[in-house]
PDB file of C-alpha atoms in Angstrom:
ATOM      1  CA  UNK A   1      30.592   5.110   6.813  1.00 66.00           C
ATOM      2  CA  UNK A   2      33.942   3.945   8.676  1.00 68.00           C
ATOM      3  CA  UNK A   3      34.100   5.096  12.055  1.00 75.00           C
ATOM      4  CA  UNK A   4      37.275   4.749  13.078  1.00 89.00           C
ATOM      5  CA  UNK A   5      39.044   8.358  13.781  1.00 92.00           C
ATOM      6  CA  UNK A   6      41.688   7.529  11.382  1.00 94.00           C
ATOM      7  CA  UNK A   7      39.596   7.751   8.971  1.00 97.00           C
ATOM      8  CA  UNK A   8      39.947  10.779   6.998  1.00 98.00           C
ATOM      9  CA  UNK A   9      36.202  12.070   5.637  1.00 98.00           C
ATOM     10  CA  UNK A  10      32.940  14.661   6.015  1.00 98.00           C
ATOM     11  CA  UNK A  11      31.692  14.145   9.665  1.00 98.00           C
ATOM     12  CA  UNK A  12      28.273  12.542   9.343  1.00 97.00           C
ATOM     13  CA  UNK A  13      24.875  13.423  11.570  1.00 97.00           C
ATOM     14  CA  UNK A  14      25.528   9.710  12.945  1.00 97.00           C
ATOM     15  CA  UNK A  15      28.578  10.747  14.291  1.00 97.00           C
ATOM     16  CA  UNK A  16      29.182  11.681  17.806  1.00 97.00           C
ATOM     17  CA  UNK A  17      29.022  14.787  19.190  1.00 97.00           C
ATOM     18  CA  UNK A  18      29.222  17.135  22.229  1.00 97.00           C
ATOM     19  CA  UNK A  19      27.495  20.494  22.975  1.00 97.00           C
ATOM     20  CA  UNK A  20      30.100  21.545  25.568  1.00 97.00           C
ATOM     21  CA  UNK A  21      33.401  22.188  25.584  1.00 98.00           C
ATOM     22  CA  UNK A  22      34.681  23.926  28.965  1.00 97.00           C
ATOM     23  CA  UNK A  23      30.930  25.889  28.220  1.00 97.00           C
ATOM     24  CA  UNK A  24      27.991  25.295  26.144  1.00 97.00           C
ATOM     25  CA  UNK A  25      28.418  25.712  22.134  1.00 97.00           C
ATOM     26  CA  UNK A  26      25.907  28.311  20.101  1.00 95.00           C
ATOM     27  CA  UNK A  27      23.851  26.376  18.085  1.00 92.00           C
ATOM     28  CA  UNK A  28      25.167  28.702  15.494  1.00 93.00           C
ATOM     29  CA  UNK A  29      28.454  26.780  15.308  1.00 96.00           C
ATOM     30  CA  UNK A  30      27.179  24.067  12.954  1.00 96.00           C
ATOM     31  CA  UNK A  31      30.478  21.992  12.794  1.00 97.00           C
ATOM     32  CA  UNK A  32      32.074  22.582  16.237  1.00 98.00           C
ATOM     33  CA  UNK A  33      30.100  20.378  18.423  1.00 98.00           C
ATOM     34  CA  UNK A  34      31.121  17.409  15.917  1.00 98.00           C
ATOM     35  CA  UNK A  35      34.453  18.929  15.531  1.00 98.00           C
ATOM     36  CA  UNK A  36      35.474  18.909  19.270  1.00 98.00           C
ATOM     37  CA  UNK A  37      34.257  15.650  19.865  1.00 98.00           C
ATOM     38  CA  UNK A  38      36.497  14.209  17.149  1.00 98.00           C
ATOM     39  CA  UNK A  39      39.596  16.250  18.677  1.00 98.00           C
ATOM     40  CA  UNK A  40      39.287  14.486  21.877  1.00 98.00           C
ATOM     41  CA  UNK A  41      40.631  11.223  20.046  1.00 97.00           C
ATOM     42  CA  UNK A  42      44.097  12.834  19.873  1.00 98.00           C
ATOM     43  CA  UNK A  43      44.720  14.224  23.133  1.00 97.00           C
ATOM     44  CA  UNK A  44      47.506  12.834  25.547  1.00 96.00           C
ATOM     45  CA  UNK A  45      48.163  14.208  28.933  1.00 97.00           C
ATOM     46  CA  UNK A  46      51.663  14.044  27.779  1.00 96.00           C
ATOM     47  CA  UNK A  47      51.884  15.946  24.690  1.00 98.00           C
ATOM     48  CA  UNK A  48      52.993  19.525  23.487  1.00 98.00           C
ATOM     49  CA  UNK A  49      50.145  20.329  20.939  1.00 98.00           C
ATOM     50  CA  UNK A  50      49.351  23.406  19.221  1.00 98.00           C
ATOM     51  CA  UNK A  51      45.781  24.983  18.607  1.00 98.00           C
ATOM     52  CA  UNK A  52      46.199  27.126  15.618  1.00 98.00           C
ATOM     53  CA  UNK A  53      44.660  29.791  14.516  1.00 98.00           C
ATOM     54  CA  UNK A  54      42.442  29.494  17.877  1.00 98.00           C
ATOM     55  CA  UNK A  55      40.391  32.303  18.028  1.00 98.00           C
ATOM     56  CA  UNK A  56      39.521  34.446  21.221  1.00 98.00           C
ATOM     57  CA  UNK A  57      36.415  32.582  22.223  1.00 97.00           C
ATOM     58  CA  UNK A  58      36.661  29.061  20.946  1.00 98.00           C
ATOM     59  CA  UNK A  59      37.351  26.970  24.264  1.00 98.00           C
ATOM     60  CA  UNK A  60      39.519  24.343  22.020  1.00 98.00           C
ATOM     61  CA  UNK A  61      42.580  25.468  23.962  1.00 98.00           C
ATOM     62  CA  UNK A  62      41.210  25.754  27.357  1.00 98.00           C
ATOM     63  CA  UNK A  63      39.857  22.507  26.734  1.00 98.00           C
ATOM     64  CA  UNK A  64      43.690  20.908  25.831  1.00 98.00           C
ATOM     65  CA  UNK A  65      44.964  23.009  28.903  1.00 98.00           C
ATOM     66  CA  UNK A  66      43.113  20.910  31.446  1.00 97.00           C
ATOM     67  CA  UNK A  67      44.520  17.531  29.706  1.00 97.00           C
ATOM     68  CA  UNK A  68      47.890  18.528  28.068  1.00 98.00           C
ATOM     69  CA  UNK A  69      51.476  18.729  29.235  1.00 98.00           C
ATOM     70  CA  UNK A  70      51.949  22.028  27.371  1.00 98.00           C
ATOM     71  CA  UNK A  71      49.468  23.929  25.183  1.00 98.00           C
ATOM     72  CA  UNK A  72      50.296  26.572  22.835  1.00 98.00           C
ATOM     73  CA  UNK A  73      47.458  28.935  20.779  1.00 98.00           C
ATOM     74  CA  UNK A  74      48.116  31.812  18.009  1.00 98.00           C
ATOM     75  CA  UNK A  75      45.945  33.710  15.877  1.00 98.00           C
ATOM     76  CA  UNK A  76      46.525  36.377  13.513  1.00 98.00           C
ATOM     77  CA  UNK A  77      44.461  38.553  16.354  1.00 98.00           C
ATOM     78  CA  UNK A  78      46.945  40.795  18.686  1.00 98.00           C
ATOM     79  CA  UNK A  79      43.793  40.855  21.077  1.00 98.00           C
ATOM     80  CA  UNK A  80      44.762  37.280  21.911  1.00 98.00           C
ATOM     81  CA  UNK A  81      47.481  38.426  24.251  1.00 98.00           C
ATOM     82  CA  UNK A  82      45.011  39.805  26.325  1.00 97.00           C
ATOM     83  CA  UNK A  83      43.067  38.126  28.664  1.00 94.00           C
ATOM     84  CA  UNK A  84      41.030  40.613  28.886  1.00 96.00           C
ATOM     85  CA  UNK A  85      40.169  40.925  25.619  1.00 97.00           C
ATOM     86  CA  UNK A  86      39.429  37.242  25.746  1.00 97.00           C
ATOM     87  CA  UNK A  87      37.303  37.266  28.200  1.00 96.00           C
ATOM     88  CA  UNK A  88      35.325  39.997  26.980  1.00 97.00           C
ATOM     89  CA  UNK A  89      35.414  38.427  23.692  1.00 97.00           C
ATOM     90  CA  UNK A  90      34.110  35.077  25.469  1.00 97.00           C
ATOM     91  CA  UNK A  91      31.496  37.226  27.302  1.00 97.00           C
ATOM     92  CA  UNK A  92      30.143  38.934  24.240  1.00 97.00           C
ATOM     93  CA  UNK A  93      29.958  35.565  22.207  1.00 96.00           C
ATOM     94  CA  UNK A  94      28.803  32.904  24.344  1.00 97.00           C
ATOM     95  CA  UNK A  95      27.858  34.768  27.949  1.00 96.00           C
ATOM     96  CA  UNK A  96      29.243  35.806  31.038  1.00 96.00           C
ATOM     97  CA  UNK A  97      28.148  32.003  32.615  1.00 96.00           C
ATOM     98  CA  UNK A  98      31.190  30.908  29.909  1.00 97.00           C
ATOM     99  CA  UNK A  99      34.022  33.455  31.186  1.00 96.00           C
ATOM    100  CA  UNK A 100      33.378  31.777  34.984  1.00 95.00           C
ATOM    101  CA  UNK A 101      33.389  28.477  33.358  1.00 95.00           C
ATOM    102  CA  UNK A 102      36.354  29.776  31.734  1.00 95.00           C
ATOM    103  CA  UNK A 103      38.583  31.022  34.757  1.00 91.00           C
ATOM    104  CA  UNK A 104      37.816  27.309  36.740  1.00 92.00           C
ATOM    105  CA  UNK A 105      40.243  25.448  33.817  1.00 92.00           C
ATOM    106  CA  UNK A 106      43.985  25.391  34.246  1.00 91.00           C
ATOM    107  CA  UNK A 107      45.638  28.158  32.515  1.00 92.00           C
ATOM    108  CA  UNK A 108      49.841  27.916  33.610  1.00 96.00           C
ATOM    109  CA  UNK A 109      50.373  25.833  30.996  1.00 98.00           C
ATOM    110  CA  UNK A 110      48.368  27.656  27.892  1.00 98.00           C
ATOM    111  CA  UNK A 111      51.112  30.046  26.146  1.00 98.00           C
ATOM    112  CA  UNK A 112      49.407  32.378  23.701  1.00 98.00           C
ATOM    113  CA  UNK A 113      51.631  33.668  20.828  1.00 98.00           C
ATOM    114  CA  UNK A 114      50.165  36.615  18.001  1.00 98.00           C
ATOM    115  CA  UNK A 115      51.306  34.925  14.670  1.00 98.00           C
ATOM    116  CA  UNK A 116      49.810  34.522  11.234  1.00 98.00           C
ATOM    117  CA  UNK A 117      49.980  30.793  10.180  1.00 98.00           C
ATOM    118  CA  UNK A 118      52.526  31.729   7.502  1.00 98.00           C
ATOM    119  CA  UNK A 119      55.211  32.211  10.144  1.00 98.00           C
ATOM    120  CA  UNK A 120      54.936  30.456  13.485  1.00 98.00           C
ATOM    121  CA  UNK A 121      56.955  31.469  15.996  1.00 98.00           C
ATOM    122  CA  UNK A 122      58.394  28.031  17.359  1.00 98.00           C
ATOM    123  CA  UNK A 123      61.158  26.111  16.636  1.00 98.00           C
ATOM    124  CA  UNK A 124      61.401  23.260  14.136  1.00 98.00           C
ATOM    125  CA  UNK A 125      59.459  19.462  15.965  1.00 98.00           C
ATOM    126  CA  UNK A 126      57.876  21.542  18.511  1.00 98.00           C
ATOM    127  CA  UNK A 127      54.687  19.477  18.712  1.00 98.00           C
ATOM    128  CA  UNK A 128      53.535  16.318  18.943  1.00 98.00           C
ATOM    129  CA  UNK A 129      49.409  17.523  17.932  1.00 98.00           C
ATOM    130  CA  UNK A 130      48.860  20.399  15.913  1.00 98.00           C
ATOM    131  CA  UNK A 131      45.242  21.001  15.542  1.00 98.00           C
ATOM    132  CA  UNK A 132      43.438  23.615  13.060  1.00 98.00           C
ATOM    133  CA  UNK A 133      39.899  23.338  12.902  1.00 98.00           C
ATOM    134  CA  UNK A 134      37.905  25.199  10.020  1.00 97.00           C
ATOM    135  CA  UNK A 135      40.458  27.602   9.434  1.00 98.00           C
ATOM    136  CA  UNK A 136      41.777  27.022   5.843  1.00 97.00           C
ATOM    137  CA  UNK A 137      38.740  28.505   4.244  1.00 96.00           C
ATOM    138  CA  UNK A 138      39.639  32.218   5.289  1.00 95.00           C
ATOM    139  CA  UNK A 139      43.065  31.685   3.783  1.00 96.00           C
ATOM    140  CA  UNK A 140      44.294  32.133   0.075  1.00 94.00           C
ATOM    141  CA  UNK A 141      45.278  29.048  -1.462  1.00 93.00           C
ATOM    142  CA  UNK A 142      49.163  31.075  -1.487  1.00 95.00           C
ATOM    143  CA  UNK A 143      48.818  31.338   2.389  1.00 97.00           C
ATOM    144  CA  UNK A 144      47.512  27.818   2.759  1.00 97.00           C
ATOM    145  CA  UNK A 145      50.522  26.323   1.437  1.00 96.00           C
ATOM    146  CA  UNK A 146      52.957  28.270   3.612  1.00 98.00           C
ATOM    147  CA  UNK A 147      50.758  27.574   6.491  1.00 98.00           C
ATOM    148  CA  UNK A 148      51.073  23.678   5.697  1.00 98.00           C
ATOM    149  CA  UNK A 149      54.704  24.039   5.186  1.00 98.00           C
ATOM    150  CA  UNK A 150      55.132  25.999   8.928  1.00 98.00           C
ATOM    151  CA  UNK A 151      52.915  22.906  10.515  1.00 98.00           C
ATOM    152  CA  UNK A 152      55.623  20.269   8.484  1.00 98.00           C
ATOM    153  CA  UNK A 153      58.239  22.415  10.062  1.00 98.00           C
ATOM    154  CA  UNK A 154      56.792  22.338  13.332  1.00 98.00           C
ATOM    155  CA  UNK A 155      55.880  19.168  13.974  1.00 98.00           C
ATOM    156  CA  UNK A 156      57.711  16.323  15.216  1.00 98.00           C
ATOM    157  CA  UNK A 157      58.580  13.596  13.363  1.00 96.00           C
ATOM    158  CA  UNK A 158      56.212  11.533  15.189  1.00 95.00           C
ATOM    159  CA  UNK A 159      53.170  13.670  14.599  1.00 98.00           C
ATOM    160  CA  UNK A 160      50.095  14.559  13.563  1.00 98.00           C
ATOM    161  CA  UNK A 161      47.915  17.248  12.076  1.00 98.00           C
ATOM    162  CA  UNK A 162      44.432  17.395  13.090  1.00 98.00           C
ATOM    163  CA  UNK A 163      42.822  19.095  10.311  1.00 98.00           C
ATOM    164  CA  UNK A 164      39.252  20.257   9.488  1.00 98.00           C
ATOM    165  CA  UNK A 165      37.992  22.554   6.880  1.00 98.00           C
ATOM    166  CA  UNK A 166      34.674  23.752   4.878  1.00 97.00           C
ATOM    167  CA  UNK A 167      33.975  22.397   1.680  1.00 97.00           C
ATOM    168  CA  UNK A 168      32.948  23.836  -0.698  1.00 96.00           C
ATOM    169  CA  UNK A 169      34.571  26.520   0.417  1.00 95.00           C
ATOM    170  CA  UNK A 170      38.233  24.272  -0.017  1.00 97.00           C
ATOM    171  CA  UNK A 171      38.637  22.343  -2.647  1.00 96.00           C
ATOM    172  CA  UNK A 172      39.259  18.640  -2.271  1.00 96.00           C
ATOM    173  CA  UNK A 173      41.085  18.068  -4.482  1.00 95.00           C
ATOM    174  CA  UNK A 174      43.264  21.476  -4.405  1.00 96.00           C
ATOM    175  CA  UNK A 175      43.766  21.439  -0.601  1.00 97.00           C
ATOM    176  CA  UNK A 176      45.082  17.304  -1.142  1.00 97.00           C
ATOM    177  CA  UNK A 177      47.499  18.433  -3.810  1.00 97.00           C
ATOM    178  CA  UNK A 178      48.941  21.308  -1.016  1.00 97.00           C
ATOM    179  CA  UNK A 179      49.327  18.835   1.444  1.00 97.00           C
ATOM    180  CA  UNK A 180      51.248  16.576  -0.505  1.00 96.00           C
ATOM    181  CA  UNK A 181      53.112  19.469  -1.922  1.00 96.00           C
ATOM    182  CA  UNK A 182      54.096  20.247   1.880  1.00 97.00           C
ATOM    183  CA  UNK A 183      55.227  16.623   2.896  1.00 97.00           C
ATOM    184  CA  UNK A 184      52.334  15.368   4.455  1.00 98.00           C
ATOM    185  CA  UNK A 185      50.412  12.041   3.881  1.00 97.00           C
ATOM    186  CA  UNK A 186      47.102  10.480   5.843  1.00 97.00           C
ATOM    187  CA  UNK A 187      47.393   8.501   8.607  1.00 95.00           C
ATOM    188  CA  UNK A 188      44.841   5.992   7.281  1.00 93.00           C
ATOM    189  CA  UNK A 189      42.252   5.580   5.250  1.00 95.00           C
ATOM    190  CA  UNK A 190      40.611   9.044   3.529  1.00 96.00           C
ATOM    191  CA  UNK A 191      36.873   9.076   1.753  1.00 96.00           C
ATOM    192  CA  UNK A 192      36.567  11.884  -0.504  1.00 96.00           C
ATOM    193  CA  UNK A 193      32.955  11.124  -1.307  1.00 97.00           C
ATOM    194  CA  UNK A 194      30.076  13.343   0.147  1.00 97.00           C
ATOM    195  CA  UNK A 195      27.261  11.072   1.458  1.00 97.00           C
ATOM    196  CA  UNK A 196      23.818  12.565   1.918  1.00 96.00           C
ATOM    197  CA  UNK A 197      23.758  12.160   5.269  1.00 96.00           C
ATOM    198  CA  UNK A 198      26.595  14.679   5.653  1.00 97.00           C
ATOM    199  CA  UNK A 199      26.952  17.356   8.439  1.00 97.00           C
ATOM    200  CA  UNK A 200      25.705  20.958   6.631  1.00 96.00           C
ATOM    201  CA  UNK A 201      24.941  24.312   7.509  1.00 95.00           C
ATOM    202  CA  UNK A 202      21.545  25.931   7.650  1.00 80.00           C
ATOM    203  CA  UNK A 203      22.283  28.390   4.791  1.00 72.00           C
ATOM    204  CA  UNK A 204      21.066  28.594   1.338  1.00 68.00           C
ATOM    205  CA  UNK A 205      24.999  27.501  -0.309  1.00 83.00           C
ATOM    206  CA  UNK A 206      24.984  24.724   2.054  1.00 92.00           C
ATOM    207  CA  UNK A 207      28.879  23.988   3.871  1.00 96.00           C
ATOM    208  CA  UNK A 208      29.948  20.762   4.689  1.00 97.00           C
ATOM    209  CA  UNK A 209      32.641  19.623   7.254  1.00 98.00           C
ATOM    210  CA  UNK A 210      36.133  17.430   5.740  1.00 98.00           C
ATOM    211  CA  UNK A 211      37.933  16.012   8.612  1.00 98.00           C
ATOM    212  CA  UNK A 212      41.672  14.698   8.264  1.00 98.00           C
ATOM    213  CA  UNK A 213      44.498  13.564  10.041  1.00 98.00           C
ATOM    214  CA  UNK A 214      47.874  13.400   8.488  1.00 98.00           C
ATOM    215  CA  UNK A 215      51.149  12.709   9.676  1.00 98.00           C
ATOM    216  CA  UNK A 216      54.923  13.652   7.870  1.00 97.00           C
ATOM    217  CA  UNK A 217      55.510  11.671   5.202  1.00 93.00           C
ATOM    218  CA  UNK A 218      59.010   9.886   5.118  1.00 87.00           C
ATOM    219  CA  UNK A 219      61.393   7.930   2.880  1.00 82.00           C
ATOM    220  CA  UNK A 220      59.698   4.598   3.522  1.00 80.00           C
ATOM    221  CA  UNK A 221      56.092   5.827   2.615  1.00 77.00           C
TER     222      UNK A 221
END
């Protein structure tokens, strides 16, 4: 199995992983601690990234505040404006131990926007990173495509989408047609193969984890 981050695939149990990001993961969150660590391969303390569709008490975006230049994070929940509601969110999920955790990160550069994925509220080559990480499988395959589109839009030219999802739950080969349809291409190699040794969930319809990272695709590609 090719370990290179490039390398577009389903994360592996041989593949690294971390169980805390700002605070400690629930062991609930199968994916995340395998997820997280392969973020960290795309960070730069001088990018503009976006964490999309970040969820109140996912520490993704706390976690790109302390590194980052300038972080943005939407999701399709108003409570997100809140800190409040954040923190009580982060407090009822994880534990009050996280919200403390929490408050010690640098904040004046996260800006949190309430937006659907369908319509972003930046301006066209806003980012350098955009990351969304197992979000596509609570969208329609209709909302997934204007979602892709809004990343192409708001990405720079130079670019990349950091991409996970849950398969079965997304189709390979439905969710490769999209983002082709939506002007994207991999950055390097891709493996649509599930080996057995494949990250899954505990439950009876087992989920695996697809990782990808794509960039726009030009004239010359």
């Amino acid at each position: 199995m090719p370990t290179h981050p490039y390398v577009s695939r389903f994360f592996v149990n041989t593949d690294a992983r971390r169980e805390k990001l700002v605070y400690d993961l629930p062991e609930s969150w199968w994916s995340r601690p395998y997820e997280y660590e392969w973020c960290t391969n795309f960070i730069s303390p001088h990018d503009t990234v976006l964490d999309a569709a970040c969820g109140l008490s996912h520490p993704l975006k706390f976690y790109l505040a302390g590194i980052c230049e300038e972080v943005h994070a939407c999701d399709v929940d108003e409570r997100i404006l809140s800190v409040q509601a954040i923190r009580h969110q982060i407090a009822q999920d994880i534990g009050d131990g996280a919200v403390h955790q929490v408050l010690r990160t640098r904040m004046d550069n996260l800006h949190f926007a309430h937006a659907n994925l369908t319509a972003l509220p930046y301006d066209d080559e806003s980012f350098d990173t955009i990351f969304c990480i197992s979000v596509l499988e609570h969208l329609t395959p209709q909302d997934t495509i204007y979602a892709l589109r809004e990343f192409h839009r708001t990405l720079n030219e130079e670019g990349l989408l950091v991409l996970t999802f849950n398969y079965p739950a997304v189709d390979l080969g439905s969710i490769n047609d999209l983002l082709l349809e939506a002007g994207f291409i991999y950055w390097g190699e891709k493996d649509f193969e599930l080996p057995a040794d494949a990250v899954s969930s505990d439950q009876m319809d087992a989920l695996y984890c697809f990782r990808a990272v794509l960039k726009k695709r030009t004239p010359n590609d």
